[in-house]
Structures are given as structure tokens and as C-alpha cells.
């Protein structure tokens, strides 16, 4: 799915200006996580689904797991085996604050965490999760001779 289509699914259509999460103070240690969320929303991230569109890599397949799935935002956040432990910790926190998220599909959870309606109590845990999986991904890519 194209990033513009993702963005149109994630954000409020009538909103003008910056999203609320960018207007709030963010602890310095979590700014990288907020930056990653913003990059995902804008489509200027390092996942292979984006890199293959810009022809930086030929293969969009996830380099972190054996699934042979395309390395999309949804796959990375909610499906990739490589990040299962970190995902379980994040989802436990998400479900404690937003129990209805248990009933969402991966598409729905992706829409929730990337969208404008994420409960504030989940922002910092999301940023920690994004930082953790970004570091794990970099480690995997480095082991494969692709990381920098």
C-alpha cells in the first residue's frame, strides 16, 4: 500500500497544521521514537517497502525474519517475528490503556498508533517501542553486512 494511502487512512481529514503529538513536549530520550513515527507517517523511512519504491533496494522482503513478507510499516510493527518480545511488551501497555485495541486487526492497530487519535498515555511507550525495534533492525542489518 502506498504511503499516501496509508497517511490518508491514519490522519484526520479536516485537520490543519501540525498533529497534536508534535505539539506536545517530548522527553529528549524519546525524541528519536517521535521522529520515527513522523517518518513512517510521511513515508520517508528506511523500511524496504519505501526503499524499493525509490529503487534503493530491489527486494522489499523483510530482512529481519523468514516470513518472506514485504517489510511494510504494518509488518514491522505488528507481524515481524524478530520484534515479538518488544511488541508483546508494547501491546500489553496499549491494551491496558485501550482495551478495545485487542479487537483490532493489525491494520486497525497500525491505524491507531500511526494516526491522530492515539491516547496520550501510549505515546511514550510507542516511542520506546519504535526506538527498540529500530535498534534491533539495525543490528540485524549490520550482521547481514547491510547496516551502517
CSV table of C-alpha atoms in Angstrom, one decimal:
chain,number,residue,atom,x,y,z
A,1,UNK,CA,0.0,0.0,0.0
A,2,UNK,CA,1.3,3.4,-0.9
A,3,UNK,CA,2.4,5.8,1.9
A,4,UNK,CA,0.0,8.5,0.8
A,5,UNK,CA,-2.9,6.0,1.0
A,6,UNK,CA,-1.6,5.0,4.5
A,7,UNK,CA,-1.4,8.6,5.5
A,8,UNK,CA,-5.0,9.3,4.3
A,9,UNK,CA,-6.2,6.3,6.4
A,10,UNK,CA,-4.3,7.4,9.5
A,11,UNK,CA,-4.9,11.2,9.9
A,12,UNK,CA,-8.0,13.3,10.4
A,13,UNK,CA,-9.1,14.7,7.0
A,14,UNK,CA,-10.2,18.0,8.5
A,15,UNK,CA,-7.1,18.7,10.5
A,16,UNK,CA,-4.9,21.7,9.5
A,17,UNK,CA,-1.4,22.4,10.9
A,18,UNK,CA,0.7,20.0,12.9
A,19,UNK,CA,-0.7,17.0,14.6
A,20,UNK,CA,-1.2,17.2,18.4
A,21,UNK,CA,1.6,14.7,19.1
A,22,UNK,CA,4.2,17.0,17.5
A,23,UNK,CA,2.9,20.0,19.6
A,24,UNK,CA,3.4,18.2,22.9
A,25,UNK,CA,6.6,18.2,24.9
A,26,UNK,CA,8.6,15.0,24.4
A,27,UNK,CA,11.4,13.8,26.7
A,28,UNK,CA,14.8,14.1,25.0
A,29,UNK,CA,15.4,10.3,25.3
A,30,UNK,CA,12.2,9.6,23.3
A,31,UNK,CA,12.6,12.2,20.5
A,32,UNK,CA,14.0,9.5,18.2
A,33,UNK,CA,10.8,7.5,18.6
A,34,UNK,CA,8.7,10.5,17.8
A,35,UNK,CA,10.9,11.2,14.8
A,36,UNK,CA,10.4,7.6,13.6
A,37,UNK,CA,6.7,7.9,13.9
A,38,UNK,CA,6.7,11.0,11.8
A,39,UNK,CA,9.0,9.4,9.2
A,40,UNK,CA,6.6,6.5,9.0
A,41,UNK,CA,3.6,8.8,8.5
A,42,UNK,CA,5.4,10.8,5.8
A,43,UNK,CA,6.8,7.7,4.0
A,44,UNK,CA,10.4,8.8,4.3
A,45,UNK,CA,11.5,5.8,6.4
A,46,UNK,CA,14.2,3.2,5.9
A,47,UNK,CA,12.0,0.1,5.6
A,48,UNK,CA,12.4,-1.8,2.4
A,49,UNK,CA,8.8,-1.2,1.2
A,50,UNK,CA,9.8,2.5,0.9
A,51,UNK,CA,13.4,1.8,-0.3
A,52,UNK,CA,12.2,-0.5,-3.1
A,53,UNK,CA,9.8,2.2,-4.4
A,54,UNK,CA,12.7,4.6,-4.6
A,55,UNK,CA,14.9,1.9,-6.1
A,56,UNK,CA,17.4,1.9,-3.3
A,57,UNK,CA,16.9,-1.8,-2.9
A,58,UNK,CA,15.5,-4.3,-5.4
A,59,UNK,CA,13.8,-6.6,-2.9
A,60,UNK,CA,11.2,-5.3,-0.4
A,61,UNK,CA,11.2,-8.6,1.5
A,62,UNK,CA,11.8,-8.2,5.3
A,63,UNK,CA,15.4,-8.8,6.1
A,64,UNK,CA,14.7,-9.5,9.8
A,65,UNK,CA,12.5,-12.6,9.6
A,66,UNK,CA,11.9,-15.7,7.5
A,67,UNK,CA,8.3,-14.8,6.5
A,68,UNK,CA,9.2,-13.5,3.0
A,69,UNK,CA,6.7,-10.7,3.6
A,70,UNK,CA,7.3,-7.2,2.4
A,71,UNK,CA,8.9,-5.0,5.0
A,72,UNK,CA,6.0,-2.6,5.5
A,73,UNK,CA,5.2,-0.5,8.5
A,74,UNK,CA,2.4,-2.9,9.5
A,75,UNK,CA,4.6,-5.9,9.1
A,76,UNK,CA,7.4,-4.3,11.1
A,77,UNK,CA,5.2,-3.1,13.9
A,78,UNK,CA,2.8,-6.0,14.3
A,79,UNK,CA,3.9,-9.1,12.4
A,80,UNK,CA,7.7,-9.5,12.2
A,81,UNK,CA,8.9,-12.4,14.4
A,82,UNK,CA,12.2,-10.5,15.1
A,83,UNK,CA,10.4,-8.0,17.3
A,84,UNK,CA,8.0,-10.3,19.0
A,85,UNK,CA,9.3,-9.7,22.6
A,86,UNK,CA,9.3,-5.9,22.2
A,87,UNK,CA,5.9,-6.0,20.5
A,88,UNK,CA,4.3,-8.0,23.3
A,89,UNK,CA,5.5,-5.5,25.9
A,90,UNK,CA,4.2,-2.6,23.9
A,91,UNK,CA,0.8,-4.3,23.2
A,92,UNK,CA,0.4,-5.2,26.9
A,93,UNK,CA,0.7,-1.5,27.7
A,94,UNK,CA,-1.6,-0.5,24.8
A,95,UNK,CA,-4.3,-3.0,25.9
A,96,UNK,CA,-4.1,-1.8,29.5
A,97,UNK,CA,-4.9,1.8,28.4
A,98,UNK,CA,-7.1,1.0,25.4
A,99,UNK,CA,-8.7,-2.4,25.9
A,100,UNK,CA,-10.7,-2.1,22.7
A,101,UNK,CA,-7.4,-2.3,20.7
A,102,UNK,CA,-7.4,-6.1,21.4
A,103,UNK,CA,-10.2,-6.5,18.9
A,104,UNK,CA,-8.4,-4.6,16.2
A,105,UNK,CA,-6.7,-6.2,13.3
A,106,UNK,CA,-3.1,-5.4,12.5
A,107,UNK,CA,-4.4,-2.9,10.0
A,108,UNK,CA,-6.5,-1.3,12.7
A,109,UNK,CA,-3.7,-1.3,15.3
A,110,UNK,CA,-1.4,0.3,12.7
A,111,UNK,CA,-4.0,3.0,12.0
A,112,UNK,CA,-4.4,3.6,15.8
A,113,UNK,CA,-0.7,4.0,16.6
A,114,UNK,CA,0.2,6.0,13.4
A,115,UNK,CA,-3.0,8.1,13.5
A,116,UNK,CA,-4.0,11.3,15.2
A,117,UNK,CA,-6.2,9.6,17.8
A,118,UNK,CA,-3.6,7.7,19.9
A,119,UNK,CA,-4.2,8.1,23.6
A,120,UNK,CA,-1.5,10.3,25.1
A,121,UNK,CA,-0.7,7.6,27.7
A,122,UNK,CA,0.5,5.4,24.8
A,123,UNK,CA,2.7,7.9,23.1
A,124,UNK,CA,5.9,7.4,25.2
A,125,UNK,CA,5.5,3.6,25.2
A,126,UNK,CA,5.1,3.7,21.4
A,127,UNK,CA,8.2,5.9,21.1
A,128,UNK,CA,10.2,3.4,23.3
A,129,UNK,CA,8.9,0.5,21.1
A,130,UNK,CA,9.9,2.3,17.9
A,131,UNK,CA,13.4,3.0,19.2
A,132,UNK,CA,13.8,-0.6,20.4
A,133,UNK,CA,12.8,-2.2,17.1
A,134,UNK,CA,14.8,0.3,15.1
A,135,UNK,CA,17.9,-0.6,17.1
A,136,UNK,CA,17.2,-4.3,16.7
A,137,UNK,CA,16.7,-3.9,13.0
A,138,UNK,CA,19.9,-2.0,12.6
A,139,UNK,CA,21.7,-4.8,14.5
A,140,UNK,CA,20.2,-7.4,12.2
A,141,UNK,CA,21.2,-5.5,9.1
A,142,UNK,CA,24.7,-4.9,10.4
A,143,UNK,CA,25.1,-8.7,11.0
A,144,UNK,CA,24.0,-9.2,7.4
A,145,UNK,CA,26.5,-6.6,6.1
A,146,UNK,CA,23.9,-4.1,5.2
A,147,UNK,CA,23.7,-1.8,8.3
A,148,UNK,CA,25.7,1.4,8.7
